[in-house]
């Protein structure tokens, strides 16, 4: 865990934290005014949902040290509970304002957290991971087979416009739904942040780091894991309830293994060591998973490559990279390394261009060859069956590779110098 | 891809300013189906089929000066992703959407399109469904904005059993299907139709297995053999079908297989000679139909895409649209939808009619048999296997015509 | 009786294929602690490599060569990828293989196309090996069993009777001691990962030719492999052998049996009809849930005997 937030905790008025939260809220309010298209709004709504989901997952992985392959079980079942309640409300059988529906999802998620969690949290480590995998496959298969609760493969659809409009809000238009999601997202973020400072949150860290000692000082580790999982499942369920509202349909996809794998990837990419890591991860992951396929057939390739490179070179996630820079800024050394970053970034862009060119031309030749070899990339038309574009690609690889390597060495050297300086200053 | 975006922007402007017939030069049709993942190959083949027919229609001026353009979107076979696609289609001002793979996706899309059209009058979107065949789509869940080009499960089963019923050698039928809505639809229809047309036939098995999860079908084949079945009816598709037929061949099962989807991308290659002479398929068309109607299209498609054209619904779909554009002199989906109700067209399998009450296309169906190419009845093979579909029966449209429970809400 | 014999044969042969698949995974996990999510992708690689090689040099040489190619690739992946990630812990390693599986999938699609390739059984393995009652038992399945058993024997001999095997065993239990004695443990890791993926490749050749060689052939295999490994006890080859056979047999027999809880209650004299509570659960037939039984077994196993059939660790 980074020392930054905890160091500032005991000050009476924490300006930095208020600024961060205030800015986050402001960005959430302003974004749909800038990107007004329906698709952009639904993409942002999905990012908000994913943020809640990824944060709830990090409660397990980052704070509780529990690697789960089946977290989508809780968000998904929460979504199913929410959709059934919404349908009952729509039919006028029960009273339920739409704005509170995510809470229903959360309670649904928590219920299954109590149920499955009791079984899974008996063990930790690899055994825990494997039981979650088993349960995830069982629930997934069950969902496609059972028609009564899950509606089979076609799922359960619903209509979110229920009851009378309140202050002109019907929740028909996507932007109203976006703001509902944004509010729930902010509230959940704040609650989960607060949780990490409660005694239970602290003990969860202790159980993660050293279960034996936690047991010696009198805590029941199994119970700590179980409670952590229930709370995590509650927030996962909230994200499920939000997705019910956003899509107005719940299908077995929501409990699938790929959904569980997705949240693991998103959280890890963002960085499990920091509270805000999963938030960044959720945004990046949603972009890759939802939006990138609009631009290229090779989206799965880029997704895989991005993850592999992240794991290899930035295992602390995006958050750790940012925090490292923040430390430099705080110690007034950032501007010394910034030009080298710029150089590395620029040469990195050349490499990226080389990669995109190579991958896109390969895909054009293999999967899209029926539509000819003429293609368009970055507004330039060219024929990828000719040698020239390939020569350009090779050139970009070589130039980019050499420059990037040089820049990387510079960055590493300056970084090392700064660290030595800081150490000496401390000594 | 990137310049398409700009073009969409321009289209958005132009279509909102001049929605009239005279000004619009190109009608954009959004195509959404899985273009990646395990059903990707099928989606890509279908996308090519639509693109090819659009090209043919443009050359032959089906809709006068109006040009068709297919704009593909990957929906990853997920209802949620499809709704994302629909949002993009709305943003870009495209007024026609085509989808086919997966009834779950189709039901979600039909629901969402109807909802959108109710909430956004003046921006209506028309949905052509070319392959999702859950009967719900044109019965309980029917919509004015949804047009079904393919025959639904009940119609296909009606045609299939009317053919089966004539074969007196059939005594024991085994049903094996994927455990989801469509599989259950097939099993239900088969049981009802057989009980009505051939009550003497015994149904010796009715199995469901999880969708796309079974690798080894030999235990199922052992069960079929133990039951002594001489005929198997299955709605399986993709690897679930190919693996089943392969396992049956390996174990020496001699039963005939009556299928819905043995002719879809990937199955012929995987099935190969293992299916020869005992796999049948019910479909609305096949390239080896009695008149070889559509031979030029098949050849042109093969030349361009190195693949086989079988999604003839793309022909019917564009034909319906072209005729409706000409008739109404408009590309406004509201007028076009009204014109398409009850419309009759000439397609590759003869006359088709879009029934007004439920928007279910009524057309001839064909039973094909998987045999070696012989140059007379079977000229076209599939996926270069040397095997193709021989037309063994043409079932006229009236056989498959069924009543509907659709209560259509018109705008 | 007929059904019993056929189901037994089917179950054992499928179980042996599962064993081929999961033995490599067990080896890799037991030594390196890496849950290799890309294992199924290497399986697919094996099938495609054998298909392409087979067109040039024939099936049987390809059967030997393709796993070697896959193993070499695996070793390269370990050397230049996994080794970098190793210091960051097991979650990072696991995610690395997760991403790798995506990459391999895409490379296969670009290289060999989106649809299945016609990878056919060679003429020598065509037709039935013998006939049980009316059912033919195909030669290919017999061959599958033979290869699996030979593989088991070879791996067993390699681990217990050779020097490298002893080093592997030493590195498994006492990595630091083995390193202190001058053994190059990272190289052992590379060999093990290469060897494990080669076994997956071999399974891929057999599985690809017996079933289907398509980009989706690896889908849904990862969970079942993990079930085998976990039920077998994570670190025990013999355990995963037993678990594979057990799961193969469970699947094969369960599919054949139309038993249901409702039927059981009926037999016990309790009337079950549509109004009985939980009717939809009660009428569910064993055959319909057969493919989910391995996962049920996994969950029950982990709850009641977390160290697996022949495992030694229960953490």
Coordinates of C-alpha atoms in Angstrom, one line a residue, chain B residues 22-375:
Chain B
X22 CA -34.5 12.0 -54.5
X23 CA -31.6 13.2 -52.4
X24 CA -30.4 10.1 -50.7
X25 CA -27.9 8.3 -53.0
X26 CA -26.9 5.4 -50.7
X27 CA -29.0 3.5 -48.2
X28 CA -26.8 2.3 -45.3
X29 CA -27.8 -1.0 -43.7
X30 CA -26.2 -1.9 -40.5
X31 CA -25.2 -5.5 -40.2
X32 CA -24.5 -6.9 -36.8
X33 CA -23.5 -10.4 -35.9
X34 CA -20.6 -12.1 -34.2
X35 CA -17.5 -11.3 -36.4
X36 CA -15.1 -12.6 -33.8
X37 CA -15.2 -15.5 -31.4
X38 CA -16.3 -19.1 -32.0
X39 CA -19.3 -18.1 -34.2
X40 CA -17.2 -15.5 -36.0
X41 CA -16.7 -17.5 -39.2
X42 CA -20.5 -17.9 -39.6
X43 CA -21.1 -14.2 -39.0
X44 CA -18.3 -13.2 -41.5
X45 CA -19.8 -15.5 -44.1
X46 CA -23.3 -14.0 -43.6
X47 CA -21.8 -10.5 -43.7
X48 CA -20.2 -11.3 -47.0
X49 CA -23.5 -12.7 -48.3
X50 CA -25.2 -9.4 -47.6
X51 CA -22.4 -7.4 -49.0
X52 CA -22.4 -9.5 -52.1
X53 CA -26.1 -9.1 -52.7
X54 CA -25.8 -5.4 -52.1
X55 CA -23.2 -5.3 -54.8
X56 CA -25.3 -7.3 -57.2
X57 CA -28.3 -5.2 -56.5
X58 CA -26.3 -2.0 -57.1
X59 CA -25.1 -3.4 -60.5
X60 CA -28.5 -4.5 -61.5
X61 CA -30.2 -1.3 -60.2
X62 CA -32.8 -3.2 -58.1
X63 CA -33.8 0.1 -56.5
X64 CA -33.2 2.4 -59.5
X65 CA -30.5 4.9 -58.7
X66 CA -30.4 4.0 -55.1
X67 CA -27.3 2.2 -53.8
X68 CA -27.1 -0.2 -50.9
X69 CA -24.2 -0.3 -48.5
X70 CA -23.7 -2.8 -45.7
X71 CA -22.0 -1.4 -42.6
X72 CA -20.8 -4.3 -40.4
X73 CA -20.6 -4.2 -36.6
X74 CA -19.3 -7.0 -34.3
X75 CA -21.9 -7.8 -31.6
X76 CA -19.7 -10.7 -30.2
X77 CA -22.9 -12.8 -30.0
X78 CA -23.9 -10.9 -26.9
X79 CA -27.3 -9.2 -26.4
X80 CA -25.6 -6.5 -24.3
X81 CA -23.0 -5.8 -27.1
X82 CA -25.9 -5.7 -29.6
X83 CA -27.5 -3.0 -27.7
X84 CA -24.3 -1.0 -27.8
X85 CA -24.2 -1.6 -31.5
X86 CA -27.8 -0.3 -31.8
X87 CA -26.7 2.9 -29.9
X88 CA -24.0 3.5 -32.5
X89 CA -26.4 2.8 -35.4
X90 CA -28.7 5.4 -33.9
X91 CA -25.9 7.9 -33.5
X92 CA -24.9 7.5 -37.1
X93 CA -28.4 7.9 -38.4
X94 CA -28.6 4.5 -40.0
X95 CA -32.2 3.5 -40.3
X96 CA -32.0 -0.2 -41.2
X97 CA -30.4 -3.0 -39.2
X98 CA -29.8 -6.6 -40.1
X99 CA -29.1 -9.4 -37.7
X100 CA -29.5 -13.2 -37.7
X101 CA -27.2 -15.3 -35.4
X102 CA -28.8 -16.1 -32.1
X103 CA -32.4 -15.9 -31.0
X104 CA -31.4 -14.5 -27.7
X105 CA -29.8 -11.6 -29.5
X106 CA -32.8 -11.2 -31.9
X107 CA -35.3 -11.0 -29.1
X108 CA -33.2 -8.4 -27.3
X109 CA -32.7 -6.4 -30.5
X110 CA -36.4 -6.6 -31.5
X111 CA -37.3 -5.4 -28.0
X112 CA -34.8 -2.6 -28.0
X113 CA -35.6 -1.4 -31.5
X114 CA -39.3 -1.3 -30.6
X115 CA -38.6 0.6 -27.4
X116 CA -36.3 3.0 -29.3
X117 CA -38.9 3.7 -32.0
X118 CA -41.5 4.4 -29.4
X119 CA -39.3 6.8 -27.5
X120 CA -37.9 8.5 -30.6
X121 CA -40.6 9.1 -33.2
X122 CA -39.2 10.4 -36.5
X123 CA -36.0 8.4 -36.1
X124 CA -37.4 4.9 -36.5
X125 CA -35.2 1.9 -37.2
X126 CA -36.3 -1.1 -39.2
X127 CA -35.0 -4.5 -38.2
X128 CA -34.6 -7.3 -40.7
X129 CA -33.9 -10.7 -39.0
X130 CA -32.5 -13.2 -41.5
X131 CA -31.8 -16.2 -39.4
X132 CA -33.0 -16.1 -35.8
X133 CA -36.0 -18.5 -35.8
X134 CA -37.4 -18.6 -32.4
X135 CA -41.2 -18.7 -33.0
X136 CA -41.6 -16.1 -30.2
X137 CA -40.3 -13.5 -32.5
X138 CA -43.3 -13.6 -34.7
X139 CA -45.8 -14.7 -32.1
X140 CA -45.9 -13.6 -28.5
X141 CA -43.0 -11.1 -28.9
X142 CA -43.9 -9.9 -32.5
X143 CA -43.1 -6.3 -33.4
X144 CA -44.1 -4.0 -36.2
X145 CA -40.5 -3.1 -36.7
X146 CA -39.2 -6.7 -37.0
X147 CA -39.4 -8.7 -40.2
X148 CA -38.4 -12.4 -40.2
X149 CA -36.9 -13.6 -43.5
X150 CA -36.1 -17.1 -42.4
X151 CA -38.9 -19.7 -41.7
X152 CA -39.2 -20.2 -37.9
X153 CA -38.6 -23.5 -36.1
X154 CA -42.2 -24.6 -36.2
X155 CA -42.4 -24.0 -39.9
X156 CA -39.2 -25.8 -40.7
X157 CA -40.1 -28.7 -38.5
X158 CA -43.5 -28.9 -40.2
X159 CA -41.8 -29.2 -43.6
X160 CA -39.3 -31.7 -42.3
X161 CA -41.8 -34.0 -40.7
X162 CA -44.1 -33.8 -43.8
X163 CA -41.1 -35.2 -45.6
X164 CA -40.2 -37.7 -42.9
X165 CA -43.8 -38.9 -42.7
X166 CA -43.6 -40.4 -46.2
X167 CA -40.7 -42.7 -45.3
X168 CA -42.4 -45.9 -43.9
X169 CA -39.0 -47.3 -42.8
X170 CA -38.8 -44.8 -40.0
X171 CA -39.8 -46.4 -36.8
X172 CA -37.7 -45.0 -34.0
X173 CA -36.7 -41.3 -33.8
X174 CA -34.1 -39.9 -31.4
X175 CA -34.1 -36.2 -30.5
X176 CA -30.8 -34.6 -29.4
X177 CA -30.5 -30.9 -28.9
X178 CA -28.6 -28.2 -27.2
X179 CA -29.9 -27.2 -23.8
X180 CA -31.2 -23.7 -24.5
X181 CA -34.3 -22.1 -25.9
X182 CA -33.8 -23.0 -29.5
X183 CA -33.0 -26.7 -28.7
X184 CA -36.1 -27.0 -26.7
X185 CA -38.2 -25.4 -29.4
X186 CA -36.9 -28.0 -31.9
X187 CA -37.6 -30.9 -29.6
X188 CA -41.1 -29.6 -28.8
X189 CA -42.0 -29.1 -32.4
X190 CA -40.6 -32.5 -33.4
X191 CA -42.7 -34.3 -30.8
X192 CA -45.9 -32.4 -31.7
X193 CA -45.5 -32.8 -35.4
X194 CA -44.6 -36.5 -35.3
X195 CA -47.4 -37.3 -33.0
X196 CA -49.8 -35.6 -35.4
X197 CA -48.4 -36.9 -38.7
X198 CA -47.0 -40.3 -37.8
X199 CA -48.3 -41.4 -34.4
X200 CA -46.8 -44.9 -35.0
X201 CA -43.3 -43.5 -34.8
X202 CA -41.7 -44.1 -31.5
X203 CA -39.6 -41.3 -29.9
X204 CA -36.9 -43.4 -28.2
X205 CA -34.9 -40.5 -26.8
X206 CA -35.1 -36.8 -26.0
X207 CA -31.7 -35.5 -24.9
X208 CA -30.4 -32.1 -24.1
X209 CA -26.7 -31.3 -23.7
X210 CA -25.0 -28.0 -22.7
X211 CA -24.4 -25.6 -25.5
X212 CA -20.9 -25.7 -27.0
X213 CA -19.4 -27.5 -24.0
X214 CA -19.3 -31.1 -25.1
X215 CA -16.0 -32.3 -26.7
X216 CA -16.7 -36.0 -26.9
X217 CA -20.1 -37.1 -28.2
X218 CA -19.5 -40.8 -28.2
X219 CA -21.4 -41.4 -25.0
X220 CA -24.4 -39.8 -26.6
X221 CA -24.0 -41.9 -29.7
X222 CA -23.7 -45.0 -27.5
X223 CA -27.1 -44.0 -26.0
X224 CA -28.6 -43.5 -29.5
X225 CA -27.4 -46.9 -30.6
X226 CA -28.6 -48.5 -27.4
X227 CA -32.1 -47.0 -28.1
X228 CA -32.1 -48.6 -31.5
X229 CA -32.9 -45.3 -33.3
X230 CA -33.0 -45.3 -37.1
X231 CA -33.5 -41.5 -37.3
X232 CA -32.0 -38.6 -35.4
X233 CA -33.5 -35.1 -35.4
X234 CA -31.3 -32.3 -34.1
X235 CA -31.2 -28.6 -34.1
X236 CA -27.5 -28.6 -33.2
X237 CA -25.2 -26.2 -35.0
X238 CA -21.5 -25.5 -35.2
X239 CA -19.1 -27.9 -33.6
X240 CA -21.9 -29.5 -31.6
X241 CA -23.3 -30.8 -34.8
X242 CA -20.0 -31.7 -36.5
X243 CA -18.8 -33.6 -33.5
X244 CA -22.1 -35.4 -33.1
X245 CA -22.0 -36.6 -36.8
X246 CA -18.3 -37.5 -36.6
X247 CA -18.8 -39.5 -33.4
X248 CA -21.8 -41.3 -35.0
X249 CA -19.7 -42.2 -38.0
X250 CA -16.9 -43.5 -35.9
X251 CA -19.2 -45.8 -33.9
X252 CA -20.8 -47.1 -37.1
X253 CA -24.2 -45.6 -36.4
X254 CA -26.3 -46.0 -39.5
X255 CA -29.2 -43.7 -38.6
X256 CA -30.1 -40.7 -40.8
X257 CA -29.6 -37.3 -39.3
X258 CA -32.2 -34.6 -40.0
X259 CA -30.7 -31.2 -39.2
X260 CA -31.3 -27.5 -39.4
X261 CA -27.8 -26.3 -39.7
X262 CA -25.5 -28.9 -41.3
X263 CA -24.8 -26.5 -44.2
X264 CA -23.5 -23.5 -42.1
X265 CA -19.9 -22.5 -42.2
X266 CA -17.5 -24.9 -40.6
X267 CA -19.8 -27.9 -40.3
X268 CA -19.2 -29.2 -43.8
X269 CA -15.4 -29.2 -43.4
X270 CA -15.6 -30.9 -40.0
X271 CA -18.2 -33.4 -41.1
X272 CA -16.6 -34.2 -44.5
X273 CA -17.3 -37.7 -45.8
X274 CA -18.5 -38.8 -42.3
X275 CA -21.9 -37.4 -43.1
X276 CA -22.2 -38.7 -46.6
X277 CA -25.6 -40.0 -47.7
X278 CA -27.2 -39.9 -44.3
X279 CA -27.3 -36.2 -43.2
X280 CA -30.2 -34.1 -44.3
X281 CA -30.9 -30.4 -43.9
X282 CA -34.0 -28.4 -44.1
X283 CA -33.4 -24.9 -45.5
X284 CA -35.1 -22.2 -47.6
X285 CA -32.8 -22.8 -50.5
X286 CA -29.6 -24.6 -51.6
X287 CA -27.4 -23.9 -54.6
X288 CA -28.2 -27.3 -56.1
X289 CA -32.0 -26.6 -56.3
X290 CA -33.8 -28.2 -59.2
X291 CA -33.4 -25.2 -61.5
X292 CA -30.0 -24.1 -60.1
X293 CA -31.5 -20.7 -59.6
X294 CA -28.8 -18.3 -58.3
X295 CA -25.9 -20.2 -59.9
X296 CA -24.3 -16.9 -61.0
X297 CA -24.5 -15.5 -57.5
X298 CA -22.9 -18.6 -56.0
X299 CA -20.1 -18.5 -58.6
X300 CA -19.5 -14.8 -58.2
X301 CA -19.4 -15.2 -54.4
X302 CA -17.0 -18.1 -54.6
X303 CA -14.7 -16.1 -56.8
X304 CA -14.7 -13.0 -54.6
X305 CA -14.8 -14.4 -51.1
X306 CA -13.5 -18.0 -51.7
X307 CA -16.4 -19.2 -49.7
X308 CA -19.9 -20.5 -50.3
X309 CA -23.0 -18.5 -50.6
X310 CA -25.9 -20.1 -48.7
X311 CA -27.6 -17.2 -46.8
X312 CA -30.1 -16.7 -49.5
X313 CA -32.2 -14.6 -47.0
X314 CA -29.8 -11.7 -47.9
X315 CA -31.2 -11.9 -51.5
X316 CA -34.8 -11.8 -50.3
X317 CA -34.1 -9.1 -47.8
X318 CA -32.5 -6.7 -50.2
X319 CA -35.2 -7.5 -52.7
X320 CA -37.9 -6.6 -50.2
X321 CA -36.2 -3.4 -49.4
X322 CA -35.6 -2.5 -53.1
X323 CA -39.2 -3.1 -54.0
X324 CA -40.5 -1.2 -51.1
X325 CA -38.2 1.8 -51.9
X326 CA -39.4 1.8 -55.5
X327 CA -43.1 1.4 -54.4
X328 CA -43.0 4.2 -51.8
X329 CA -40.4 6.4 -53.5
X330 CA -39.0 6.8 -50.0
X331 CA -36.4 5.3 -47.7
X332 CA -38.3 6.3 -44.6
X333 CA -38.5 3.1 -42.5
X334 CA -42.1 3.8 -41.4
X335 CA -43.3 3.9 -45.0
X336 CA -41.1 1.1 -46.0
X337 CA -42.3 -1.1 -43.2
X338 CA -45.9 -0.4 -44.2
X339 CA -45.2 -1.2 -47.8
X340 CA -43.4 -4.5 -46.9
X341 CA -46.5 -5.8 -45.0
X342 CA -48.0 -8.4 -47.3
X343 CA -45.5 -7.6 -50.1
X344 CA -44.7 -10.4 -52.6
X345 CA -41.3 -10.7 -54.2
X346 CA -39.6 -13.1 -56.6
X347 CA -36.6 -14.6 -54.9
X348 CA -34.3 -17.5 -55.7
X349 CA -36.7 -20.0 -54.3
X350 CA -39.7 -18.6 -56.2
X351 CA -42.4 -16.3 -54.8
X352 CA -42.1 -15.2 -51.2
X353 CA -44.7 -13.3 -49.2
X354 CA -44.2 -11.2 -46.1
X355 CA -47.3 -12.1 -44.2
X356 CA -49.0 -9.0 -42.8
X357 CA -50.3 -10.3 -39.5
X358 CA -46.9 -11.3 -38.0
X359 CA -44.1 -10.2 -40.5
X360 CA -43.2 -13.8 -41.0
X361 CA -41.8 -14.5 -44.5
X362 CA -43.7 -17.3 -46.3
X363 CA -41.6 -19.3 -48.7
X364 CA -40.8 -22.7 -50.2
X365 CA -38.5 -24.9 -48.1
X366 CA -36.1 -27.5 -49.4
X367 CA -34.8 -30.7 -48.0
X368 CA -31.2 -31.4 -48.9
X369 CA -29.1 -34.5 -48.6
X370 CA -25.3 -34.5 -48.1
X371 CA -23.9 -36.4 -51.1
X372 CA -20.8 -36.5 -53.4
X373 CA -20.8 -34.0 -56.2
X374 CA -22.0 -35.7 -59.3
X375 CA -22.3 -32.9 -61.9

